[in-house]
CSV table of C-alpha atoms in Angstrom, one decimal:
chain,number,residue,atom,x,y,z
A,1,MET,CA,16.7,-4.7,7.6
A,2,ASP,CA,18.3,-1.4,8.7
A,3,LEU,CA,20.9,-2.4,11.2
A,4,GLU,CA,21.0,1.0,13.0
A,5,THR,CA,17.3,1.4,13.6
A,6,GLY,CA,16.3,-2.3,13.6
A,7,THR,CA,13.4,-1.6,11.2
A,8,TYR,CA,12.6,-3.5,8.0
A,9,GLU,CA,11.7,-1.5,4.9
A,10,PRO,CA,11.0,-3.4,1.7
A,11,GLY,CA,12.7,-1.8,-1.3
A,12,PHE,CA,11.7,-1.8,-5.0
A,13,VAL,CA,10.0,-5.0,-5.8
A,14,GLY,CA,10.9,-5.0,-9.5
A,15,ILE,CA,9.4,-6.3,-12.7
A,16,ARG,CA,10.2,-9.9,-13.7
A,17,PHE,CA,10.2,-11.1,-17.3
A,18,CYS,CA,9.7,-14.5,-18.9
A,19,GLN,CA,12.9,-16.4,-19.8
A,20,GLU,CA,11.2,-18.0,-22.8
A,21,CYS,CA,9.2,-15.2,-24.5
A,22,ASN,CA,10.4,-12.0,-22.7
A,23,ASN,CA,6.9,-11.0,-21.6
A,24,MET,CA,6.1,-9.7,-18.2
A,25,LEU,CA,5.5,-12.2,-15.4
A,26,TYR,CA,2.4,-11.7,-13.2
A,27,PRO,CA,2.0,-12.8,-9.6
A,28,LYS,CA,-0.1,-16.0,-9.3
A,29,GLU,CA,-1.1,-18.1,-6.2
A,30,ASP,CA,-0.6,-21.8,-6.2
A,31,LYS,CA,-3.5,-22.7,-3.9
A,32,GLU,CA,-2.6,-26.3,-3.6
A,33,ASN,CA,0.9,-25.8,-2.4
A,34,ARG,CA,0.2,-22.3,-0.9
A,35,ILE,CA,3.1,-20.6,-2.6
A,36,LEU,CA,3.5,-17.5,-4.6
A,37,LEU,CA,4.5,-17.9,-8.3
A,38,TYR,CA,5.2,-15.5,-11.1
A,39,ALA,CA,3.6,-16.8,-14.3
A,40,CYS,CA,3.7,-15.7,-18.0
A,41,ARG,CA,0.3,-15.0,-19.6
A,42,ASN,CA,1.5,-15.9,-23.1
A,43,CYS,CA,3.3,-19.2,-22.4
A,44,ASP,CA,3.4,-21.8,-19.6
A,45,TYR,CA,6.5,-20.5,-17.9
A,46,GLN,CA,6.3,-20.1,-14.1
A,47,GLN,CA,8.8,-19.5,-11.4
A,48,GLU,CA,8.6,-19.5,-7.7
A,49,ALA,CA,8.8,-16.1,-6.0
A,50,ASP,CA,11.8,-15.6,-3.8
A,51,ASN,CA,10.0,-12.9,-1.8
A,52,SER,CA,6.3,-12.8,-0.8
A,53,CYS,CA,6.1,-9.0,-1.3
A,54,ILE,CA,4.6,-8.0,-4.6
A,55,TYR,CA,3.8,-4.3,-4.0
A,56,VAL,CA,5.3,-1.6,-1.9
A,57,ASN,CA,3.3,1.6,-1.0
A,58,LYS,CA,5.6,4.2,0.5
A,59,ILE,CA,3.9,7.3,2.0
A,60,THR,CA,6.3,10.2,1.8
A,61,HIS,CA,4.3,13.0,3.3
A,62,GLU,CA,3.2,13.5,6.9
A,63,VAL,CA,-0.4,14.3,7.8
A,64,ASP,CA,-0.8,17.7,9.3
A,65,GLU,CA,-3.7,18.3,11.7
A,66,LEU,CA,-4.5,21.7,10.2
A,67,THR,CA,-5.1,20.2,6.8
A,68,GLN,CA,-7.9,18.1,8.2
A,69,ILE,CA,-9.9,21.0,9.7
A,70,ILE,CA,-12.7,22.4,7.5
A,71,ALA,CA,-12.9,26.1,7.7
A,72,ASP,CA,-16.7,26.3,7.2
A,73,VAL,CA,-17.6,23.8,9.9
A,74,SER,CA,-18.8,26.4,12.3
A,75,GLN,CA,-21.3,27.7,9.7
A,76,ASP,CA,-22.6,24.2,8.8
A,77,PRO,CA,-26.4,24.2,9.5
A,78,THR,CA,-26.6,20.4,9.6
A,79,LEU,CA,-24.4,20.1,12.7
A,80,PRO,CA,-26.0,20.0,16.1
A,81,ARG,CA,-25.9,23.1,18.3
A,82,THR,CA,-26.1,23.6,22.0
A,83,GLU,CA,-26.4,26.7,24.2
A,84,ASP,CA,-25.8,24.7,27.5
A,85,HIS,CA,-22.0,24.7,27.2
A,86,PRO,CA,-20.5,28.0,26.3
A,87,CYS,CA,-17.2,28.1,24.5
A,88,PRO,CA,-14.4,28.9,27.0
A,89,LYS,CA,-12.5,31.0,24.5
């Protein structure tokens, strides 16, 4: 948690490795106990996750309104037209 702004931003989740065979650990749900585990696919090693976050998606760009406007929309023949309300511009 950022103390100045009071917001929580998860950082890098990281990659975990098996302590027995050094292969990568994958997230796995223990449905009976309702906990998150990291399990090795090559041996029977499992460890309980210390954090429930397994993926962080950070969006670094801001959406600009002008990028969403299609330039040819006024010429699109499939859009409805009306003559009842003239454009004020």
